[in-house]
Structure formats: structure tokens, C-alpha cells
Coordinates of C-alpha atoms and ligand atoms in Angstrom, one line a residue:
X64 CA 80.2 146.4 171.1
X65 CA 82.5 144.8 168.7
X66 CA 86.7 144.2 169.4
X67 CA 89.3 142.7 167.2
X68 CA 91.9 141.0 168.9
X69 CA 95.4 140.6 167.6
X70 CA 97.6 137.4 169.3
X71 CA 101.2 136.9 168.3
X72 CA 103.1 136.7 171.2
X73 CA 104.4 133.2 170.7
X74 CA 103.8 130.4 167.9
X75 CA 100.1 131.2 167.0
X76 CA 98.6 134.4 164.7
X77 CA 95.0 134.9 165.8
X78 CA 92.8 137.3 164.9
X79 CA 89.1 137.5 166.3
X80 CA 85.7 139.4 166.4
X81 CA 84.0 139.3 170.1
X82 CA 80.6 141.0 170.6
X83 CA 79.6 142.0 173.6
X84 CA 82.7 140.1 175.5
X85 CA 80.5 136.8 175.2
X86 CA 79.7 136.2 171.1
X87 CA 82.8 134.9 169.2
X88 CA 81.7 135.8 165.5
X89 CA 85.1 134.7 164.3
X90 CA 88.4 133.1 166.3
X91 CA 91.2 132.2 163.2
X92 CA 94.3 130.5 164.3
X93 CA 97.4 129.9 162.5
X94 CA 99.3 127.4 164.5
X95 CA 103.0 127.5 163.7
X96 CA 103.6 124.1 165.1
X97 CA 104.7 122.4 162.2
X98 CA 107.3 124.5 161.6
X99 CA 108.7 124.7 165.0
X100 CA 108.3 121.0 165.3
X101 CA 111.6 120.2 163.4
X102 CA 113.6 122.4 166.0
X103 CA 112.2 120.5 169.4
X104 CA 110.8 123.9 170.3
X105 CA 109.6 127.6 169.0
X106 CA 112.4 129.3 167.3
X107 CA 111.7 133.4 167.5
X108 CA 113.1 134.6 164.2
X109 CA 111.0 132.1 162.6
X110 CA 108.2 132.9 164.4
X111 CA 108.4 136.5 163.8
X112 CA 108.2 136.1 159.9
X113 CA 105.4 133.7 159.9
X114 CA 103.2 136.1 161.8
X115 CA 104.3 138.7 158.9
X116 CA 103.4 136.1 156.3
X117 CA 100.0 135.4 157.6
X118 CA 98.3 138.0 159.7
X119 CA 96.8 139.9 156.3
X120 CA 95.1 136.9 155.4
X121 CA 93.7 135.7 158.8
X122 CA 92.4 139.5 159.7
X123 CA 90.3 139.3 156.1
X124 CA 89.7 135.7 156.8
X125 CA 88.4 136.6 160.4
X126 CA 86.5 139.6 159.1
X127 CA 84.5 137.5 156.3
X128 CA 84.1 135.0 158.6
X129 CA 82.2 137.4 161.3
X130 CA 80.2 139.0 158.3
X131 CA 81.7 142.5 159.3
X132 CA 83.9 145.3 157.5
X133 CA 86.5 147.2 159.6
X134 CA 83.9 149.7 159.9
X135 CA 81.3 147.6 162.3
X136 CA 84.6 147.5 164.5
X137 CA 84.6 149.8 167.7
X138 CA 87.8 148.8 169.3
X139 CA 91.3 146.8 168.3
X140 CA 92.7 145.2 171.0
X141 CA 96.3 143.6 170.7
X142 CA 98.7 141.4 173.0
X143 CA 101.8 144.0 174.0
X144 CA 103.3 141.5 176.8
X145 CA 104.5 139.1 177.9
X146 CA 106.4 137.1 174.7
X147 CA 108.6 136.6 171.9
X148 CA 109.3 140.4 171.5
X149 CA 109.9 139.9 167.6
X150 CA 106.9 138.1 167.6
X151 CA 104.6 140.8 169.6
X152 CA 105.6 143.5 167.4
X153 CA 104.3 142.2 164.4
X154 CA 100.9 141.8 166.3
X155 CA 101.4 145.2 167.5
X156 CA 102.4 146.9 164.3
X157 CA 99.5 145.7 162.6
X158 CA 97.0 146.5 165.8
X159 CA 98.5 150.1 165.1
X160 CA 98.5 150.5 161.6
X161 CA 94.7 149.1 161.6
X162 CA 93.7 151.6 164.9
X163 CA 95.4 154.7 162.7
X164 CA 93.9 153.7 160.0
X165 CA 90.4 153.4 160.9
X166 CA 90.9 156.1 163.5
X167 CA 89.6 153.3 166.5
X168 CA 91.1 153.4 170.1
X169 CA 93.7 150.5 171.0
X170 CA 93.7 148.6 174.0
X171 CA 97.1 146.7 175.0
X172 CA 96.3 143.6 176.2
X173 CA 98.5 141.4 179.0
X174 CA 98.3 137.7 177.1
X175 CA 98.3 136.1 180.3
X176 CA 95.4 138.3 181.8
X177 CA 94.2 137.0 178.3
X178 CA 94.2 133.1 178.9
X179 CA 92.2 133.9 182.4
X180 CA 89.3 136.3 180.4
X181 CA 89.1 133.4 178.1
X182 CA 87.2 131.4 180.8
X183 CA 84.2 135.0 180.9
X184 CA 83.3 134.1 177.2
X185 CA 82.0 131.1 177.9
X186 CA 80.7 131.2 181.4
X187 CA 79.4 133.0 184.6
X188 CA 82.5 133.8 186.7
X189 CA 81.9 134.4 190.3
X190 CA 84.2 136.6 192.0
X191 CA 85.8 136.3 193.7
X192 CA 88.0 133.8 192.0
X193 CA 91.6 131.6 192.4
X194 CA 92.7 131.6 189.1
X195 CA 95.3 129.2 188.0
X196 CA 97.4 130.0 185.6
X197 CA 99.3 126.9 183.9
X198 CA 100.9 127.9 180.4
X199 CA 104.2 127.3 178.5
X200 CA 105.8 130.0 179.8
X201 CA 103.8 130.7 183.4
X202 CA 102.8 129.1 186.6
X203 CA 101.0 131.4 188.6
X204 CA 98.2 131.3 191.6
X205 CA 96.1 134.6 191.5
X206 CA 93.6 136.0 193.5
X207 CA 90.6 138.3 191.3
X208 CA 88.3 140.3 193.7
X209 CA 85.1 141.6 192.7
X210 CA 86.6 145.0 190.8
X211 CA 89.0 142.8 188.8
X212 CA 92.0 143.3 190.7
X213 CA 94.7 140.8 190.6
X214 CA 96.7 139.7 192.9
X215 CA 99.9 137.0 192.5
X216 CA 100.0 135.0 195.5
X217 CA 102.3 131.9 194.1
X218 CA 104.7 131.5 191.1
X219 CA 107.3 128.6 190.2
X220 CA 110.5 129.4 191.7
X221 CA 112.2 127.8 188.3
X222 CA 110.5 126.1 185.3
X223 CA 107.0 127.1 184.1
X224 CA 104.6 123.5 183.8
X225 CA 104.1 124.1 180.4
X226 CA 107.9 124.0 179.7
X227 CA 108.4 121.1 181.9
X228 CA 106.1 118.8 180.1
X229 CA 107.7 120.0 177.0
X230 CA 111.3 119.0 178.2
X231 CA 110.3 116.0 179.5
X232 CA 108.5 114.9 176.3
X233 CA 111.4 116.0 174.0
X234 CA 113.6 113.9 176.4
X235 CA 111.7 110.8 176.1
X236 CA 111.7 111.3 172.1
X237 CA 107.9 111.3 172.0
X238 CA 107.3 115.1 170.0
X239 CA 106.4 118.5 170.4
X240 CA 104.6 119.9 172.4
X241 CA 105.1 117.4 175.0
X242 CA 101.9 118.6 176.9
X243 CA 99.0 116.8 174.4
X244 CA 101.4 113.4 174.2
X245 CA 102.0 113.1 178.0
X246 CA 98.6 113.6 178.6
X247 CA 97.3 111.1 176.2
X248 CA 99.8 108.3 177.9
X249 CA 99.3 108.8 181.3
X250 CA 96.3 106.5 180.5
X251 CA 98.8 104.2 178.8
X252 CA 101.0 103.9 181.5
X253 CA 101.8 103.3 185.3
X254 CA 101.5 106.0 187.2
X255 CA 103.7 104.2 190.4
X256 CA 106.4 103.2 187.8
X257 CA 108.5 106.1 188.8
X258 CA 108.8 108.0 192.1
X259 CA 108.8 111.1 192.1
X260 CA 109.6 113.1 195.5
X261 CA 107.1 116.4 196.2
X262 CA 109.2 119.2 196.0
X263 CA 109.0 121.2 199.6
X264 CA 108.2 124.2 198.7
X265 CA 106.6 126.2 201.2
X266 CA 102.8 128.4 200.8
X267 CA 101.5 128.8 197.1
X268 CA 105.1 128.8 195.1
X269 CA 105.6 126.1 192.9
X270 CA 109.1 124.1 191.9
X271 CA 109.1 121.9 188.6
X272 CA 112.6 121.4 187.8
X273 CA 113.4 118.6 190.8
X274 CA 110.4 116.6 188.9
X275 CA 111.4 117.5 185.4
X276 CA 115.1 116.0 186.2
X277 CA 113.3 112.5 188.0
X278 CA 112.5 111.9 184.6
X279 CA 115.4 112.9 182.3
X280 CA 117.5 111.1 185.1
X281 CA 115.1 107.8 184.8
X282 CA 115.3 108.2 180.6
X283 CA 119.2 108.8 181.1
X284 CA 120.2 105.9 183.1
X285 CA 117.9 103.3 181.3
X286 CA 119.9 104.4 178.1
X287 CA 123.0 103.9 179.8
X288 CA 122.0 100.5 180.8
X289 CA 121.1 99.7 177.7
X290 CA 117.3 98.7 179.1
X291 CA 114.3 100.4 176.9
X292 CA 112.4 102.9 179.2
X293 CA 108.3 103.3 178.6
X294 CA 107.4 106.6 177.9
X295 CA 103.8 105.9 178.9
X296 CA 105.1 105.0 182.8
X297 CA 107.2 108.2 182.8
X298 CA 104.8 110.2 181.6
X299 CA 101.8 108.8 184.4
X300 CA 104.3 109.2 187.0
X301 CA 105.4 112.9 186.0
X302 CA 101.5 113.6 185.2
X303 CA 99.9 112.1 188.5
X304 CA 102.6 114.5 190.5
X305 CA 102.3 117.6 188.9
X306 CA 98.8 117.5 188.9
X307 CA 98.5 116.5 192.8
X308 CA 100.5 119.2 193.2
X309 CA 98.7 122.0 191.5
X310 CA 95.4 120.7 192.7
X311 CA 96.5 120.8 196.3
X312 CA 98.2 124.6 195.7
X313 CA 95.0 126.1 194.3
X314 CA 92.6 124.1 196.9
X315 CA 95.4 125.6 199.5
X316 CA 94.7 129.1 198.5
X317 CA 90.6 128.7 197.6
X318 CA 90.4 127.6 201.4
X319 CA 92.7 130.6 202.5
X320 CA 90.8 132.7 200.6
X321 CA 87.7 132.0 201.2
X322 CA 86.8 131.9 197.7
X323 CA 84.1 129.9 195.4
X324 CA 85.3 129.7 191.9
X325 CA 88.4 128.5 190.6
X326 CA 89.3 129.3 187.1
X327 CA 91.9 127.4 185.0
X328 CA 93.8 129.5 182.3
X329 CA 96.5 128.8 179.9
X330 CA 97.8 125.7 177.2
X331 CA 98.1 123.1 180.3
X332 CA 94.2 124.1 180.8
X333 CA 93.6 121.8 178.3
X334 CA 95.2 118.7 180.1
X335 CA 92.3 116.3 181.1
X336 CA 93.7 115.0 183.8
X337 CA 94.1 118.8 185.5
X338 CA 90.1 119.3 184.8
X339 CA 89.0 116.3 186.0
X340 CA 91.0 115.7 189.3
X341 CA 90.5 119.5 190.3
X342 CA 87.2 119.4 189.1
X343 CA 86.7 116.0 191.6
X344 CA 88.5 117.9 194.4
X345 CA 87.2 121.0 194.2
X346 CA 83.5 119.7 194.2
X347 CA 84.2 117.9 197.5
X348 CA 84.2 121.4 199.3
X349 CA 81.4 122.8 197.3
X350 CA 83.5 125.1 194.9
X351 CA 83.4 125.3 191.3
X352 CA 86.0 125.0 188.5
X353 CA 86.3 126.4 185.1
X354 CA 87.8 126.3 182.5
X355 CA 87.9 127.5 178.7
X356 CA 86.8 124.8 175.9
X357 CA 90.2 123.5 174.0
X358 CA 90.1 126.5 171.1
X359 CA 89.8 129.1 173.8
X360 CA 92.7 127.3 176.0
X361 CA 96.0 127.7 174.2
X362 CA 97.0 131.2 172.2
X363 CA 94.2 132.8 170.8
X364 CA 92.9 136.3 169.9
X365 CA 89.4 135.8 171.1
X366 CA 90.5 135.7 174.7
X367 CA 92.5 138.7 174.1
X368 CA 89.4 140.6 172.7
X369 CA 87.3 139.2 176.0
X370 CA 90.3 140.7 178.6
X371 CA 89.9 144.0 176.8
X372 CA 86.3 143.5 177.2
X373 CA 87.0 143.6 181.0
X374 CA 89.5 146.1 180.8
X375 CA 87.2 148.4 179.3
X376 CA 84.2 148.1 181.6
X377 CA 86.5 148.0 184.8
X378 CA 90.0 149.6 185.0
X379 CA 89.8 153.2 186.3
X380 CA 93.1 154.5 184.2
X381 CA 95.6 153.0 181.5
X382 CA 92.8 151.5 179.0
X383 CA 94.1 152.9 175.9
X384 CA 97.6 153.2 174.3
X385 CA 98.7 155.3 171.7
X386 CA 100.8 155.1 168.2
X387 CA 104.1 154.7 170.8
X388 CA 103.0 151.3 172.3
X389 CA 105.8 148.6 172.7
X390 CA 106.2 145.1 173.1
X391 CA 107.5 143.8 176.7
X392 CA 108.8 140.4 176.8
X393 CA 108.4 140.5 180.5
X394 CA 105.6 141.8 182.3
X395 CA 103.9 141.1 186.0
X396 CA 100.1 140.6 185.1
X397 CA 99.9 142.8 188.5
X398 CA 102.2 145.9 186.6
X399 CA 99.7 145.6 183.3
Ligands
LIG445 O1 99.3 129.0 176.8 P1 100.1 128.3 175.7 O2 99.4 128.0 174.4 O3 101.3 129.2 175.4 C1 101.9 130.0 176.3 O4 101.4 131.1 176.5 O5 102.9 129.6 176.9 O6 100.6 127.0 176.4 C2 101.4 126.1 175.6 C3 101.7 124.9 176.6 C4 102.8 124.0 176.0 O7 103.8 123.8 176.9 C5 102.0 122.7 175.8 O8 102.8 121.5 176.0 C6 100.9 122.8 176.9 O9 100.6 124.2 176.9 N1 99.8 121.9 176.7 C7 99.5 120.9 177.5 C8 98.3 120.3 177.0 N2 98.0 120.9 175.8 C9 98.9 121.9 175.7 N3 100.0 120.5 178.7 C10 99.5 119.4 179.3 N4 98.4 118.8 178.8 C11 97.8 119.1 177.7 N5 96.8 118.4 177.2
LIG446 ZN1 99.6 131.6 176.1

């Protein structure tokens, strides 16, 4: 069985072939970072138009690359929610005009049910499962039973982790995304440089901004004393928290649970810190962590293709979507 996947909901056009939900013939990827880069952050209008510049190209360049014609394609799956909503419909448009065109059923794909499927490609998932969900835009702890059901049992109560790395990095001057460059200096740095009070937030919820403002509140008053602050002590203070803290959250609720497998899913995935520690933890009590090799972690179209995969073999109703599908910017992965 072969699906195209369409990704556009934020700063990245992907197109990819998956066979059989586990064979990734092609996974293109047109990072927009470069562009963004300038601005501190993704700017949507821009965003929008480079997904129209590119998409043509990176579908024949994804096509080519898988040694297949639209023809071998049984299925086009896209990204309808949640995301830039300029930048979804031009993912969606395109799903649409291809599906119509080639007469092939669509599948509307949540992106962040997306980042989760993206750990199936590459390995045996046993459910049930914890996944944690850490991207730019999400924070979640779910529960997946055995029929693929989700269910949300903690969110952040304000910023997403992704976001929070990003602030803190643009506030310390060191680039965009923040995520990559923190990551790499927490081995730079001193992680007991700056503390950083855990935020009390009760069961599996989750509170960045108290931490995110420790650090623009350390970077702020070194400037006004005139004294140079170092990035790399910041950053291995921020890091060593936020990662304590999502460890103990999703060892909270794999106890609770009762569960074996935990699953990481979204761009903070790829932090090494985040792998290893939970990986360390998580071992201790005889469960076992995932997670999706770097391409697969941050926005791409073969993780979309593997969540319609799932969809596919395993939701009862609400597979396909016709010519009238729209773009959400908002969605619970629990409403999808
Ligand atoms: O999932 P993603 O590609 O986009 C969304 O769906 O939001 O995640 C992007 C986020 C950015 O905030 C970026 O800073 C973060 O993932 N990120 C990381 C690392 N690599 C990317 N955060 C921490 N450590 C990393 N190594
Ligand atoms: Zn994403």
C-alpha cells in the first residue's frame, strides 16, 4: 500500500512515499529556516508563499526519488490541523487537487497525531503507550490503548517547550531555533549556574513560562549591570530543569498507567539530553523509550503518511474527507 503525505502546516514543505506504513521510499524536506531566521521566528505570510513556491518541485522530486508515478499511489494523505492556517491550505489545496485528479481517497491527517506515528515507522510500539508530545507549538502527555485511542491526560497551562527554548535562545542572542543551540551548550555550561525554582503544578500539567522568565530575568539584569552573562550556564540550567521535569511527568503517568512503552514525538524529540535521561530513567523500572531518528522528529510528510497508515487500519468512522476539507489552526488530537 502506498501513501503520499503532504506537510505544510508550519515552516517545512514535505512530501513523502510510505509503503506499507514502515518503508520510506522518499521523505523531501524543504526547511524554511533560513528565511525565517532573519525575523527571530516563523512569519505566516511568508511561509505561506514558500510552500506555493516549492511544493510542485518537491512532489516530482519525492516521486522520482521513490521510483513511482502518481499512478502506483493508493492514497494522499495531508496535514489539515493544527497550524499556520495560510500555510495548511496550500498543503491542502494541493492534497485536493492531486486526490481529484487522480480520482484517489484523501485522508486528513492531525500533524501532531503525525509526530507520535513517526516513532511506528521505525519501530515496534507496544501498546499501550505514554506518549510525550514536546513540539514548538505542543506539550502534551497522552495515553494510546491498544485500538489507537488517545487520550490527553496533561498539557502546559501556558507556553509550549518548544516555544520556550526558542524565547529563551532569542533572548540570550544565540539564533533560531533556540532548541538545537541550547542543547548543544548545556554541555558547555554549568548546569547549577542559575536556579531555577520547579513550577508547582499539580498531576500531569505542565508550566514553562515561570522558567522561561528565570532566564530572560537573569539575561536582563546582567545587562543592566553591565556584567556579560554565559549563554552556555543559562542554557544547562534552563535544560537540566525542563528535562527533570518532563522526565518525572511522563514516568508519573507510565507508573499511573501501568504502561510499558513510552514514546517521544515532536521537534524537542530530537534534544539529546530528553533521550538519554528518560531513556536512563525509564530503564530503571523496566520500561522502554522511543523515539523517531532526527529526519523523522521535526515536520515531515513521512510521519504524516505513517498516522494515516494507522488511521486507515484502525478508526471505525471519519477516515476520508472530501473536496470540502479545511484547515484548522486549532484542533484537540482527541476531536481529530
Ligand atoms: O515539531 P516541530 O518541528 O514543529 C512544531 O510542530 O512545532 O518542533 C519545532 C521545535 C522548535 O521549537 C525547536 O527549537 C525544537 O523543536 N527543537 C529542539 C531541538 N531540535 C528542535 N528543542 C530542543 N532540543 C533540540 N535538539
Ligand atoms: Zn511539528
Amino acid at each position: 500500500m502506498i501513501i503520499l503525505g503532504i506537510e505544510t502546516s508550519c515552516d517545512e514543505t514535505s512530501i513523502a512515499v510510505l509503503k506499507d506504513g514502515k518503508e520510506v521510499l522518499s521523505n523531501n524536506i524543504s526547511s524554511q529556516i533560513d528565511i525565517h531566521k532573519e525575523y527571530g521566528g516563523v512569519v505566516p505570510e511568508i511561509a505561506s508563499r514558500q510552500h506555493i513556491k516549492n511544493i510542485a518541485t518537491i512532489l516530482e522530486e519525492s516521486l522520482e526519488q521513490a521510483k513511482i508515478t502518481m499512478d502506483d499511489v493508493d492514497y494522499v494523505a495531508v496535514t489539515y490541523a493544527p497550524g499556520l492556517i495560510g500555510a495548511l491550505l496550500v498543503g491542502i489545496s494541493f492534497a485536493k487537487g492531486l486526490a481529484y485528479g487522480h480520482n484517489l481517497p484523501l485522508i486528513p491527517v492531525h500533524h501532531i497525531k503525525g509526530h507520535i506515528y513517526g516513532n511506528f515507522i521505525e519501530h515496534e510500539i507496544e501498546l499501550p503507550c505514554i506518549a510525550l508530545v514536546v513540539s514548538g507549538g505542543h506539550t502534551n502527555i497522552v495515553h494510546i490503548d491498544k485500538k489507537h485511542k488517545f487520550e490527553i491526560l496533561g498539557s502546559t497551562l501556558d507556553d509550549a517547550i518548544g516555544e520556550s527554548y526558542d524565547k529563551v535562545a532569542r533572548v540570550m542572542g544565540i539564533g533560531y531555533p533556540g532548541g538545537p543551540v541550547v542543547d548543544k551548550l548545556y554541555y558547555k555550561g554549568d548546569k547549577m549556574a542559575l536556579k531555577i525554582p520547579e513550577p508547582k503544578v499539580q498531576g500531569y500539567d505542565f508550566s514553562f513560562s515561570g522558567i522561561k522568565t528565570s532566564v530572560i530575568n537573569a539575561v536582563n539584569k546582567a545587562k543592566m549591570k553591565g556584567i556579560e552573562f554565559k549563554p552556555e550556564d543559562l542554557s544547562a540550567s534552563f535544560q537540566n530543569r525542563v528535562v527533570d521535569i518532563l522526565c518525572k511527568k511522563t514516568l508519573k503517568a507510565v507508573k499511573d498507567k501501568g504502561v510499558k512503552q513510552i514514546v517521544i514525538a515532536g521537534g524537542v524529540a530530537a534534544n539529546s539530553l530528553l533521550r538519554s535521561e528518560l531513556s536512563k530513567r525509564a530503564e530503571e523500572i523496566g520500561v522502554k523509550v522511543s523515539y523517531p531518528s532526527m529526519s523523522l522528529c521535526t515536520d515531515n510528510a513521512a510521519m504524516i503518511a505513517a498516522a494515516a497508515y494507522y488511521k486507515l487500519k484502525f478508526n471505525e468512522e471519519n477516515i476520508f474527507a472530501d473536496l470540502t476539507l479545511n484547515g484548522k489552526a486549532t484542533l484537540d488530537i482527541t476531536k481529530d
